[in-house]
Coordinates of C-alpha atoms in Angstrom, one line a residue:
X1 CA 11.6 -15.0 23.5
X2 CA 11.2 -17.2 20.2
X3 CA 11.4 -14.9 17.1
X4 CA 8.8 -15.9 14.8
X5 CA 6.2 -16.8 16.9
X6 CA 4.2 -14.4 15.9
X7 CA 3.8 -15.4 12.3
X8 CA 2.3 -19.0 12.6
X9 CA -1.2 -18.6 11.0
X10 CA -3.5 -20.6 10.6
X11 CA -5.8 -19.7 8.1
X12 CA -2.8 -18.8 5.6
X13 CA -1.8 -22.5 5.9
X14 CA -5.0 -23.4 4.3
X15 CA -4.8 -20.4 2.0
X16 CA -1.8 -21.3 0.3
X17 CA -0.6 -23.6 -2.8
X18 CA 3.0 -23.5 -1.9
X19 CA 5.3 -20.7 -0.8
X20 CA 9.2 -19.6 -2.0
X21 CA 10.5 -16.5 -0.8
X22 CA 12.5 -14.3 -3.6
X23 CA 15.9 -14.1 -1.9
X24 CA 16.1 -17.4 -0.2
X25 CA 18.9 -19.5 -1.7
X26 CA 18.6 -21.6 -4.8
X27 CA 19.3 -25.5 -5.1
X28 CA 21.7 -27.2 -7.1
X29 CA 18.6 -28.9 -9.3
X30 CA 16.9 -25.3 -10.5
X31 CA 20.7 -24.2 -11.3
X32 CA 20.6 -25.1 -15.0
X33 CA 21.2 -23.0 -18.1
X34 CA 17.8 -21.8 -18.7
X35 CA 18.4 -18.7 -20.9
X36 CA 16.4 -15.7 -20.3
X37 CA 13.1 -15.4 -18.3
X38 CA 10.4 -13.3 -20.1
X39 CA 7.8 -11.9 -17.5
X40 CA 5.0 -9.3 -17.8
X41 CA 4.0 -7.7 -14.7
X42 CA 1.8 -5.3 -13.9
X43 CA 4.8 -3.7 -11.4
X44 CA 5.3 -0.4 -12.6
X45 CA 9.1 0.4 -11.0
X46 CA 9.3 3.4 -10.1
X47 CA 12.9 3.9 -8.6
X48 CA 16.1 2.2 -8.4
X49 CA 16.4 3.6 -4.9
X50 CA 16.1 1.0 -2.6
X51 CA 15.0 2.8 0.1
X52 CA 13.1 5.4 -1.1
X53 CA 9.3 4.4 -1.6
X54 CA 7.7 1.2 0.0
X55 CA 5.6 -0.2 -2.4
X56 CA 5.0 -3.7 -3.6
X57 CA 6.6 -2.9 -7.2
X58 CA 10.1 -1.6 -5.8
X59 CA 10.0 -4.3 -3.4
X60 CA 9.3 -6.9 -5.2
X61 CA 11.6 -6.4 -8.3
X62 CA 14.5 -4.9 -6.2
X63 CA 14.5 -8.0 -4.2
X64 CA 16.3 -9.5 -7.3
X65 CA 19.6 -6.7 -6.6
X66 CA 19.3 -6.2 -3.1
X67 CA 18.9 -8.7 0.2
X68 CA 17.6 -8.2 3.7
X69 CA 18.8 -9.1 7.1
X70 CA 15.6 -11.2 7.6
X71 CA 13.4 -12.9 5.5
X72 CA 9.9 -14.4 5.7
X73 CA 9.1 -17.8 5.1
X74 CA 6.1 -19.4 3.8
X75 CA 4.2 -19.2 6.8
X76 CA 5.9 -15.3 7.4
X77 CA 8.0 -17.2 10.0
X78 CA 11.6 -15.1 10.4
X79 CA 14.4 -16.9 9.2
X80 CA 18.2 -15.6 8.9
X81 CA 19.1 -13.4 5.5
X82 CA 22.3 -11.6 5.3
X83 CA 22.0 -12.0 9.1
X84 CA 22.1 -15.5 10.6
X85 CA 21.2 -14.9 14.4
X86 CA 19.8 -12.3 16.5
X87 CA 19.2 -11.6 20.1
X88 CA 17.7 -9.1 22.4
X89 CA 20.5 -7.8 24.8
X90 CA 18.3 -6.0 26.9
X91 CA 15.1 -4.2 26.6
X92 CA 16.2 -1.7 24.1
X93 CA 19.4 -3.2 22.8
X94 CA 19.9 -6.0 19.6
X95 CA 22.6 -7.8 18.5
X96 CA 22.4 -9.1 14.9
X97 CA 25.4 -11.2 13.8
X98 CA 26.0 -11.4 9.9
X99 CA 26.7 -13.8 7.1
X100 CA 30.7 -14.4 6.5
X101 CA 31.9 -14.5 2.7
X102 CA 28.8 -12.5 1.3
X103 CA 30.3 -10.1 -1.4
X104 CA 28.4 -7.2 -3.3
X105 CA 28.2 -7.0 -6.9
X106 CA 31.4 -4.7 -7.2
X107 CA 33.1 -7.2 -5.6
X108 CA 33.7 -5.4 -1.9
X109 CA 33.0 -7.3 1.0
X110 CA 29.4 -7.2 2.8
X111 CA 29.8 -6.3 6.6
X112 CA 28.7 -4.2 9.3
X113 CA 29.2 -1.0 8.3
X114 CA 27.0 -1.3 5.4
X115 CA 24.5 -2.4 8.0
X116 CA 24.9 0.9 10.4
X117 CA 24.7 2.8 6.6
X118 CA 21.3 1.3 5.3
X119 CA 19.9 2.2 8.8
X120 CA 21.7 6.1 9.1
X121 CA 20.6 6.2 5.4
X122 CA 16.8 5.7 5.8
X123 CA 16.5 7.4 9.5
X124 CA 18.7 11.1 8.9
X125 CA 18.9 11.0 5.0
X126 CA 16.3 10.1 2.5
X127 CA 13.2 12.4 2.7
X128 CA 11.0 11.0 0.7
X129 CA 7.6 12.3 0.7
X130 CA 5.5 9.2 1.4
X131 CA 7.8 8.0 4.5
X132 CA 9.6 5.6 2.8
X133 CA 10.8 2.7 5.2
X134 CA 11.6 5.3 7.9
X135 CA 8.8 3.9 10.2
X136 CA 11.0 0.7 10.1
X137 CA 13.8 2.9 11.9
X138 CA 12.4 5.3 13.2
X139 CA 12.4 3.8 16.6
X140 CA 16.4 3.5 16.6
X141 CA 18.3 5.8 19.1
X142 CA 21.5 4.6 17.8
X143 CA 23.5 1.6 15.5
X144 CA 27.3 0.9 15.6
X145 CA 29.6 -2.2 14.7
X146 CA 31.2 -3.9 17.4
X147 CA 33.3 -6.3 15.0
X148 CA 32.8 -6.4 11.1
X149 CA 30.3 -8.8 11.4
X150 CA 28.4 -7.8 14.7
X151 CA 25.8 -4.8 14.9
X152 CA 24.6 -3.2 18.0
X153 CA 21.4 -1.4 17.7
X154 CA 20.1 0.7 20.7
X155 CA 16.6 2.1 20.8
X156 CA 14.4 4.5 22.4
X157 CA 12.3 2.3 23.8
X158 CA 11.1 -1.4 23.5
X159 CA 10.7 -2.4 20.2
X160 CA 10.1 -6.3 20.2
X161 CA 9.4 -6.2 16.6
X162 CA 12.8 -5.3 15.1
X163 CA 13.8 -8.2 13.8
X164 CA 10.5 -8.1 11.7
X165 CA 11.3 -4.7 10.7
X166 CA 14.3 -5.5 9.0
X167 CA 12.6 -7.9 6.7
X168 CA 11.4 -5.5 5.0
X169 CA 14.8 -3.3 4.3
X170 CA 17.2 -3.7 1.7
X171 CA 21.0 -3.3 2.9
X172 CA 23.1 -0.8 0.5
X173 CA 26.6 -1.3 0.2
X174 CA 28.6 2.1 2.0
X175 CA 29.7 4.3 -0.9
X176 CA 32.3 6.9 -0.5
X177 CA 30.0 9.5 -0.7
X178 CA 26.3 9.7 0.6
X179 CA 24.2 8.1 -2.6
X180 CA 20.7 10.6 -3.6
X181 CA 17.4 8.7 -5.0
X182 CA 18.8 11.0 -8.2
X183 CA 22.2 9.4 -8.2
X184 CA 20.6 6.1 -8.6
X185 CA 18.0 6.8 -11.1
X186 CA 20.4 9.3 -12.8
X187 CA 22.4 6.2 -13.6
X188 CA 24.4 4.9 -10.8
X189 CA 24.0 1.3 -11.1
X190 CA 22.3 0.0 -7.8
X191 CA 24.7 -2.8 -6.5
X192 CA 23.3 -5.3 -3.6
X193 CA 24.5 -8.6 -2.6
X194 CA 21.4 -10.5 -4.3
X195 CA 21.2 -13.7 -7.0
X196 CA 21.1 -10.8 -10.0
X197 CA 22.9 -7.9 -11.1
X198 CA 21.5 -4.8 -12.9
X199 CA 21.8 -4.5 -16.6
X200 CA 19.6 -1.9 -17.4
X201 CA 16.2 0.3 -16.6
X202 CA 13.7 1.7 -18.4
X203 CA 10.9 3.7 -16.0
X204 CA 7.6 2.4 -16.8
X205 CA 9.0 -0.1 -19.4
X206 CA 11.0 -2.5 -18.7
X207 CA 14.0 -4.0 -15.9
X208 CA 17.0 -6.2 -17.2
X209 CA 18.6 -8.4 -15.0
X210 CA 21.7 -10.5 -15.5
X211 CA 22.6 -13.6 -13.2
X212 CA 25.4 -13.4 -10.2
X213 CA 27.1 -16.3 -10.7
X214 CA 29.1 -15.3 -7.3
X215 CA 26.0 -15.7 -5.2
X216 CA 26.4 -16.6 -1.5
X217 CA 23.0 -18.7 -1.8
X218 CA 24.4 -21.1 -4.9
X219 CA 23.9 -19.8 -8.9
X220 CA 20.3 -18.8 -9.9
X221 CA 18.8 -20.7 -12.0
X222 CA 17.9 -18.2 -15.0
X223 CA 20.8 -16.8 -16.9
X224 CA 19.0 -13.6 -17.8
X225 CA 15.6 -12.0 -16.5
X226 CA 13.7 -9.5 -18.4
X227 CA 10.4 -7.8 -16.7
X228 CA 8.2 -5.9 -19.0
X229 CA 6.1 -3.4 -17.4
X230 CA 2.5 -4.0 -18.8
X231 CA 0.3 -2.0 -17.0
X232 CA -3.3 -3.4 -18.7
X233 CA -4.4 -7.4 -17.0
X234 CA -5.3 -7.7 -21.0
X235 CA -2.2 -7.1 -22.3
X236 CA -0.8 -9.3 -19.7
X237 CA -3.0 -12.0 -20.3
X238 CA -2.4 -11.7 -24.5
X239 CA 1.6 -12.0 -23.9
X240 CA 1.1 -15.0 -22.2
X241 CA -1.2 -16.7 -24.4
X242 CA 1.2 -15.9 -27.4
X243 CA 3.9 -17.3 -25.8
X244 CA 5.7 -13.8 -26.4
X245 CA 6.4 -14.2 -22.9
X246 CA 6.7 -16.8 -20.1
X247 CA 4.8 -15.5 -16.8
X248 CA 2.4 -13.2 -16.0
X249 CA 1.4 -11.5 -12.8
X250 CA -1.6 -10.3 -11.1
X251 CA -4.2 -12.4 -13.6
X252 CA -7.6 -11.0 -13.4
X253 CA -9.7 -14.2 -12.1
X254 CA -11.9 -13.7 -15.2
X255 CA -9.3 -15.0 -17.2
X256 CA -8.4 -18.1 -15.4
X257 CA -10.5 -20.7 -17.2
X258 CA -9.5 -19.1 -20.5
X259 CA -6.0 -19.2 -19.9
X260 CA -5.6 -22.6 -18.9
X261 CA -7.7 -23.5 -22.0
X262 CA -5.2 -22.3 -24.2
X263 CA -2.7 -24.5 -22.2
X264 CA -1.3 -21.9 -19.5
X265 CA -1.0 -22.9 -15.9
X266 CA -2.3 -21.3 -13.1
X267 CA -0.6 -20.7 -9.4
X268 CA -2.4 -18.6 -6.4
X269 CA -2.3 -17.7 -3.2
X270 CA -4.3 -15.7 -0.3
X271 CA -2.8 -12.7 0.2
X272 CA -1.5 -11.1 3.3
X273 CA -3.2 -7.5 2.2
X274 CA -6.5 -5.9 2.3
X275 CA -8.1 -3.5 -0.2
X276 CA -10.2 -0.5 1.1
X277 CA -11.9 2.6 0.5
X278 CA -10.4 5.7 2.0
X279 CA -11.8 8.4 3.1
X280 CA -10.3 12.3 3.2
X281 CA -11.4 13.3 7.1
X282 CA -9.3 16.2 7.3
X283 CA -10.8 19.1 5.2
X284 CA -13.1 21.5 5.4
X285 CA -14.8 21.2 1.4
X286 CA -13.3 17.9 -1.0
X287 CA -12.8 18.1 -5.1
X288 CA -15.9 16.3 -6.2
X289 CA -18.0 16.1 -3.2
X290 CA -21.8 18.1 -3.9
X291 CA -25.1 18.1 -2.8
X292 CA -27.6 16.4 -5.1
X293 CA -28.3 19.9 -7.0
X294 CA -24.5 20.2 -7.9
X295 CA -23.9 22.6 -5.1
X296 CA -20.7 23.0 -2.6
X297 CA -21.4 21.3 0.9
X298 CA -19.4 20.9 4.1
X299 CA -16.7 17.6 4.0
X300 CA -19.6 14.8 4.8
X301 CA -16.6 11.9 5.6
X302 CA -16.2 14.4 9.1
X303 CA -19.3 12.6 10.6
X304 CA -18.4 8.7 11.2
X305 CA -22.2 8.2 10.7
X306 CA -21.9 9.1 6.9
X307 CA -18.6 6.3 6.9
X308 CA -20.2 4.1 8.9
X309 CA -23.5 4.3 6.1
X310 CA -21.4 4.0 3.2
X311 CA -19.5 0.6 4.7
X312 CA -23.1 -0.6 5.0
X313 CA -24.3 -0.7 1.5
X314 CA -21.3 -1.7 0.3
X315 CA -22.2 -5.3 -0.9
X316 CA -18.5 -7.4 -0.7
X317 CA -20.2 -10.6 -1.7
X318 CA -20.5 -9.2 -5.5
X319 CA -16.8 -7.5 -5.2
X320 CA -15.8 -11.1 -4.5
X321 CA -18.0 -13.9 -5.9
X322 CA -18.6 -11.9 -9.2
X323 CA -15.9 -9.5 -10.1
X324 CA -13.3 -11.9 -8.3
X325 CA -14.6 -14.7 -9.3
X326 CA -14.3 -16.3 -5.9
X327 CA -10.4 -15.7 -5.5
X328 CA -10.6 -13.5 -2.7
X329 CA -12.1 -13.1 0.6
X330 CA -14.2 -10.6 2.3
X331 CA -13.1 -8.6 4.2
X332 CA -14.1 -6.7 7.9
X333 CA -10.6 -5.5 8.9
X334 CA -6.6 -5.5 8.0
X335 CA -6.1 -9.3 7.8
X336 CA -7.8 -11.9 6.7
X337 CA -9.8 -13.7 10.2
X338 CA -7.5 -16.3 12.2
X339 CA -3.8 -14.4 11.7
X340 CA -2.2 -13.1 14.9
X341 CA -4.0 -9.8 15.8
X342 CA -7.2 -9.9 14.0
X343 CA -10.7 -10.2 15.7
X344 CA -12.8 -12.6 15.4
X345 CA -15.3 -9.9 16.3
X346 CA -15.0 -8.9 13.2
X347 CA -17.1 -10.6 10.7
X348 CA -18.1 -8.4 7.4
X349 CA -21.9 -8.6 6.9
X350 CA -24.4 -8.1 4.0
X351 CA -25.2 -4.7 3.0
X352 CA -28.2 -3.5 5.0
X353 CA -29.9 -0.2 2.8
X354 CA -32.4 1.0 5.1
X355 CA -29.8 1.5 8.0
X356 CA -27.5 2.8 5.3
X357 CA -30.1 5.5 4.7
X358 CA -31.0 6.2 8.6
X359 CA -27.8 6.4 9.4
X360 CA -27.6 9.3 6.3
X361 CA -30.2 11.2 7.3
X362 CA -28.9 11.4 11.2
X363 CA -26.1 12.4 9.6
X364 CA -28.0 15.4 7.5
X365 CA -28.1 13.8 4.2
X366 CA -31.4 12.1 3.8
X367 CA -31.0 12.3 0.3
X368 CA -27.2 11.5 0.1
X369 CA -25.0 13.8 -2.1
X370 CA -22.4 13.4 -5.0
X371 CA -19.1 12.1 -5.5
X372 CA -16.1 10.8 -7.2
X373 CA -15.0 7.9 -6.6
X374 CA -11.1 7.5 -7.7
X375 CA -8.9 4.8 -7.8
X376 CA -5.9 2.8 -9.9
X377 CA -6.7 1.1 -13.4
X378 CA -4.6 -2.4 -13.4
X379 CA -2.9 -2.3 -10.1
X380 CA -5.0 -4.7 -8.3
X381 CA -7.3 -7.7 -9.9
X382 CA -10.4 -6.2 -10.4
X383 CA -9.9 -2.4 -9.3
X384 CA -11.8 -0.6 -12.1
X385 CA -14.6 -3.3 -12.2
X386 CA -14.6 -2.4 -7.9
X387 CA -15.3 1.0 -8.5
X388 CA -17.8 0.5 -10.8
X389 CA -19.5 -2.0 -8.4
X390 CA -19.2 0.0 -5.3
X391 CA -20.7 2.9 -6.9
X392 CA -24.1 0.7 -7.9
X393 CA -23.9 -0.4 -4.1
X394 CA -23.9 3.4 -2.8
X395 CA -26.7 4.6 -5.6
X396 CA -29.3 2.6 -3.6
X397 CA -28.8 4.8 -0.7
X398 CA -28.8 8.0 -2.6
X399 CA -25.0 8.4 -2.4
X400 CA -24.2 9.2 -6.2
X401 CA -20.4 8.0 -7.0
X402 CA -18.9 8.5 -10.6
X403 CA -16.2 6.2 -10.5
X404 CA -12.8 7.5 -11.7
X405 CA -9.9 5.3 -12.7
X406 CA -6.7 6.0 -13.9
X407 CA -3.0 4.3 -14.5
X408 CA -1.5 3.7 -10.6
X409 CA 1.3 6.5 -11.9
X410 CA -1.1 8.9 -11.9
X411 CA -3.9 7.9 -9.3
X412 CA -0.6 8.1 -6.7
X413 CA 0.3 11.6 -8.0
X414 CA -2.7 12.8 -7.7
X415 CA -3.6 11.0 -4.5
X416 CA -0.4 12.1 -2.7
X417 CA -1.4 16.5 -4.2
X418 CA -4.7 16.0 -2.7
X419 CA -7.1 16.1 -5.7
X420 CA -9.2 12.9 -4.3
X421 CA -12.1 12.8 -1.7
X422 CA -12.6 9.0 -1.3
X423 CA -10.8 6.7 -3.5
X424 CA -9.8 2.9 -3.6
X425 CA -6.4 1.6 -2.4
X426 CA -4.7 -1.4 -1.5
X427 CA -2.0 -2.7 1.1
X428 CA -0.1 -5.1 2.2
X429 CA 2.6 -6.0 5.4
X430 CA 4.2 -8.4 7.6
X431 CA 2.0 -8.4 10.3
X432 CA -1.1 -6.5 11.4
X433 CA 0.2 -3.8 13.5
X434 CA 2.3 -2.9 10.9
X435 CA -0.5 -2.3 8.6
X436 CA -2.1 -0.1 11.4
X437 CA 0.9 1.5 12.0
X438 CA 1.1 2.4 8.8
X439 CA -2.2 2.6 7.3
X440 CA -4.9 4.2 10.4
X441 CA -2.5 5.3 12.9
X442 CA -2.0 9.3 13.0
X443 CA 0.4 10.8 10.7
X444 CA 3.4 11.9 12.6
X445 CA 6.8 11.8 10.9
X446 CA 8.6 11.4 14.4
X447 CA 7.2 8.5 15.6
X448 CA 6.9 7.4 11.7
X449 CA 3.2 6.6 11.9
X450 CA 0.6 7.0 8.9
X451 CA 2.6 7.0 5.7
X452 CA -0.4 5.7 3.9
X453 CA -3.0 7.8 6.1
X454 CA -3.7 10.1 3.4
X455 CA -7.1 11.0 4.5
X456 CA -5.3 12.5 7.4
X457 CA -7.7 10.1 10.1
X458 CA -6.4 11.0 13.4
X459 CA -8.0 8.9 16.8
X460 CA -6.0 9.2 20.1
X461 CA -7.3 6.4 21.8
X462 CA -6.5 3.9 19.1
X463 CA -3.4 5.6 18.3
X464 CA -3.0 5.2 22.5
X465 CA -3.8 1.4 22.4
X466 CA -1.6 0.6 19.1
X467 CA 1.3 2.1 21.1
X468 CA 0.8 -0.1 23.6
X469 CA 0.5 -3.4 22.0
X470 CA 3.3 -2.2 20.0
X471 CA 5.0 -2.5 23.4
X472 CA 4.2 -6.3 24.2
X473 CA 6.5 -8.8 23.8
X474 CA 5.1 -11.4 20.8
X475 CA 2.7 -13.6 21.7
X476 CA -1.1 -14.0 22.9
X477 CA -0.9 -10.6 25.1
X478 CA 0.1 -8.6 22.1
X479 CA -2.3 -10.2 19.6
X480 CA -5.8 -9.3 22.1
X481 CA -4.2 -6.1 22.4
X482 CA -3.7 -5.4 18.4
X483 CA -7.0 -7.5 18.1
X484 CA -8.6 -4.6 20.7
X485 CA -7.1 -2.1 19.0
X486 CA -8.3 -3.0 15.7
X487 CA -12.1 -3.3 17.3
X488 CA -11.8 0.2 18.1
X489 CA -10.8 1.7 15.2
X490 CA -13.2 0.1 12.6
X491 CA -16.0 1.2 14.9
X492 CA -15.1 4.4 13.9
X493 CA -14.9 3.4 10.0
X494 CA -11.9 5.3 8.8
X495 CA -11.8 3.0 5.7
X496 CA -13.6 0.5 4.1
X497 CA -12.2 -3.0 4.3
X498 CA -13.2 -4.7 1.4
X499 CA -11.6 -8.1 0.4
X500 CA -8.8 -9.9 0.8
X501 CA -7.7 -10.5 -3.0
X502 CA -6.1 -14.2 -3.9
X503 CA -3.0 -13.5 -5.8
X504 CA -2.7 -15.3 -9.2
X505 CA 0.3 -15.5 -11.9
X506 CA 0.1 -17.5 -14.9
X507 CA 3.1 -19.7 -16.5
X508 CA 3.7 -20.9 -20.2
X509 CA 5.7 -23.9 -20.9
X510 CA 8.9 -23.0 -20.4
X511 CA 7.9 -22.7 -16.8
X512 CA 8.2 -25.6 -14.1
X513 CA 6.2 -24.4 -11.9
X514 CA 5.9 -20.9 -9.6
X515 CA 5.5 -20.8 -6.1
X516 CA 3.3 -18.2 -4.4
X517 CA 4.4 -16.1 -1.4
X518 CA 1.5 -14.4 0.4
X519 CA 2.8 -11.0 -0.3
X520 CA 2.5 -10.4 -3.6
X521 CA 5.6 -10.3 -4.9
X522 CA 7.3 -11.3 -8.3
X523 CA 10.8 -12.6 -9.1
X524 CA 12.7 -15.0 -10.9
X525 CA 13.9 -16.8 -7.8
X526 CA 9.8 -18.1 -7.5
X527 CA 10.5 -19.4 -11.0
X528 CA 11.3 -23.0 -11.5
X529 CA 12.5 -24.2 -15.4
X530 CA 10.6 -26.8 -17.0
X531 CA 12.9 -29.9 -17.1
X532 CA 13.4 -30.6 -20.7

């Protein structure tokens, strides 16, 4: 079996500018003295804990502390991290061998054992509400080190995806004592093997980073690295025209031409994500939800006819040509068309009204009802503008929708209590099945399926067919099986796709140049100096 196959698309070829992964080592001509590296982002970080919520903001800024076994290259191929082979011993066993003379920021020794930690750590200890990674593990019967750079992992059943897995979870170095998500935020400085150590944290303000200068991959190239959370694109946008800082993330498209008028310069990349509409399935009544009058009515996102109506007059073109401003792509399912395990059956269409309203009225709402529609404020380009437009789209079906947007902070709080009906979200992954894994496949915390089904959509048959493609060794097989599986499970319109977003940073002149990775994430490592 060649690892990796999987991850050859493509479409993303064509999609992106040029690629860098966060962790992967630096070269001897970006190791200069470059002082410190001023970056606003829009990554709000929410925990030191490594393990304890997968989202794009702990990911991506904890890559800078922390490494993986595997990493993703610029076409998402596998390459080695702190691991530099592994093979399949069987059908349920792996062997991962590790990288000699890798040493943590306290100076002890990386090696197996931390290895069978990170794994024992995320499968029997953290509890975190969302899931966490534990989906990633949850298919492990058992882990041991055969030498101090060998480990064994057994599992309960075939899981040809493993080593893709693991590029998505940071090893922890085993303390003396079990370390709690409290210990960590509490104070304990987190300490990984990667290009910079931790200087200091302040939630919802700002990270400091200082450089390893003992890094296995050769010395970074920025001495110092300071994030600054900025939550508002315009904020973002103003630091970087100032010059008070020397990157930005997550630039609205709007203020691309503006930006590189007043000399900034501008790298993006199609991203390996999808942004939706959600739907709450599960309940009997929803917070928000009334007949036209004002009046209580039965959950109406029960009946897939009243989902199916509302994906229909949901116009993507204007999501993407006008709010967008072309940097993004619409979308019909997880993945953009042309990656391994999408269909090509999938195509997303132009809203159609009339069927939007037939489909209502077979439904029993023939002249709609009321809504909130919630979502994040600054999270993803365009998100507030989104709702706004999605809400015009479902008027002209007789589907009133007040859109409601708040910080990400506290559209997750209140998403997680269960104060939204339908609401706006984004995600991203490695690879399609893990999105349906995580995003449309039933909640069950054994098997580790549906951390981010919060609507609580449940379908045996796709949950039946995922399972089994799941089980396919990589290649063409598994991709018409996830592709099937996929067919089947927008049919019955859980969620909304709507676009594929482009990501887009901008850089002042202190800045080289920044190479894109598909997933969204920002770090110094991406960051080349301007040659002076």
């Amino acid at each position: 079996m060649k690892l990796g196959s999987q991850f050859r698309p493509r479409l993303l070829s064509a999609l992106l500018i040029s690629v860098f992964l966060g962790s992967a080592p630096s070269t001897s001509a970006q190791a200069q003295e470059t002082g410190e590296l001023r970056i606003a982002t829009s990554y709000k970080l929410m925990t030191l804990d490594p393990h304890y919520a997968n989202l794009n903001e702990n990911t991506s800024l904890l890559s800078h502390i922390y490494e993986r076994l595997v990493y993703q290259d610029e076409n998402l191929e596998l390459k080695p991290g702190l691991a530099t082979s592994w093979r399949p011993l069987s059908d349920t066993q792996w062997e991962f061998k590790l990288r000699d003379n890798v040493r943590f920021h306290d100076g002890s020794k990386f090696g197996a054992d931390d290895v069978v930690y990170t794994i024992e750590r995320i499968r029997d200890f953290l509890k975190p509400p969302s899931g966490g990674f534990r989906s990633y593990v949850s298919g492990i019967k058992s882990v041991s080190a055969s030498d101090p750079l060998t480990v064994l992992i057994e599992t309960n059943g075939p899981v040809p995806n493993l080593p893709l897995f693991f590029s998505s979870i940071f090893v922890m170095n085993r303390p003396s004592e079990g370390e709690t998500t409290e210990d960590l935020n509490a104070g304990h400085s987190p300490v990984g093997t990667g290009p910079y150590r931790f200087e200091s944290w302040r939630s919802g303000e700002s990270l400091r980073l200082v450089r390893n200068d003992d890094y296995w991959g050769g010395k970074p190239a920025w001495r110092d690295v300071m994030f600054r959370v900025i939550e508002s694109p315009a904020a973002r946008v103003a630091a970087l025209s100032t010059g008070e800082l020397d990157l930005a993330d997550a630039i609205p498209a709007r203020d691309v031409a503006s930006l590189k008028e007043r000399g900034a310069r501008i790298a993006s990349v199609g991203a390996a994500r999808v942004n939706f509409v959600q739907f709450d399935v599960s309940r009997e009544t929803l917070p928000g939800v009334t007949g036209k009058s004002g009046e209580p009515i039965a959950n109406p996102f029960k009946n897939p006819l009243v989902r199916r109506a509302l994906a229909m007059a949901t116009d993507r073109g204007i999501l993407v040509d006008k709010i967008l401003a072309g940097y993004g792509t619409a979308a019909a399912q997880v993945f953009p068309n042309g990656l391994p395990g999408t269909s090509a059956n999938l195509v997303p269409g132009r809203p159609n009204y009339e069927e939007a309203k037939s489909l209502l009225a077979k439904a029993g709402f023939p002249n709609g009802f009321n809504l909130v529609l919630a979502g994040p404020a600054g999270r993803y380009p365009g998100d507030a503008e989104s709702l706004q437009a999605i809400a015009q789209s479902w008027a002209r079906i007789g589907v009133n929708a007040q859109p409601s947007a708040a910080p990400f902070s506290v559209f997750n709080t209140k998403r997680a209590a269960g104060d939204y009906a339908v609401w706006y979200g984004g995600t991203s992954g490695e690879a399609v099945d893990v999105i349906l894994h995580t995003l449309l496949a039933s909640p069950n915390r054994e098997r580790g399926t549906g951390a981010l089904n919060f609507g609580n959509y449940q379908n045996d048959a796709f949950d039946a067919m995922l399972a089994k493609a799941e089980s396919i060794e990589v290649g063409p097989e598994r991709y018409q099986a996830l592709a099937q599986a996929t067919e089947l499970v927008m049919a019955d319109q859980p969620i909304i796709p709507l676009y594929h977003f482009h990501h887009i940073v901008g850089y002042g002149p202190r800045v080289g140049s920044y190479v894109m990775h598909p997933r969204g994430w920002t770090t110094a490592m991406q960051t080349l100096a301007a040659v002076e």
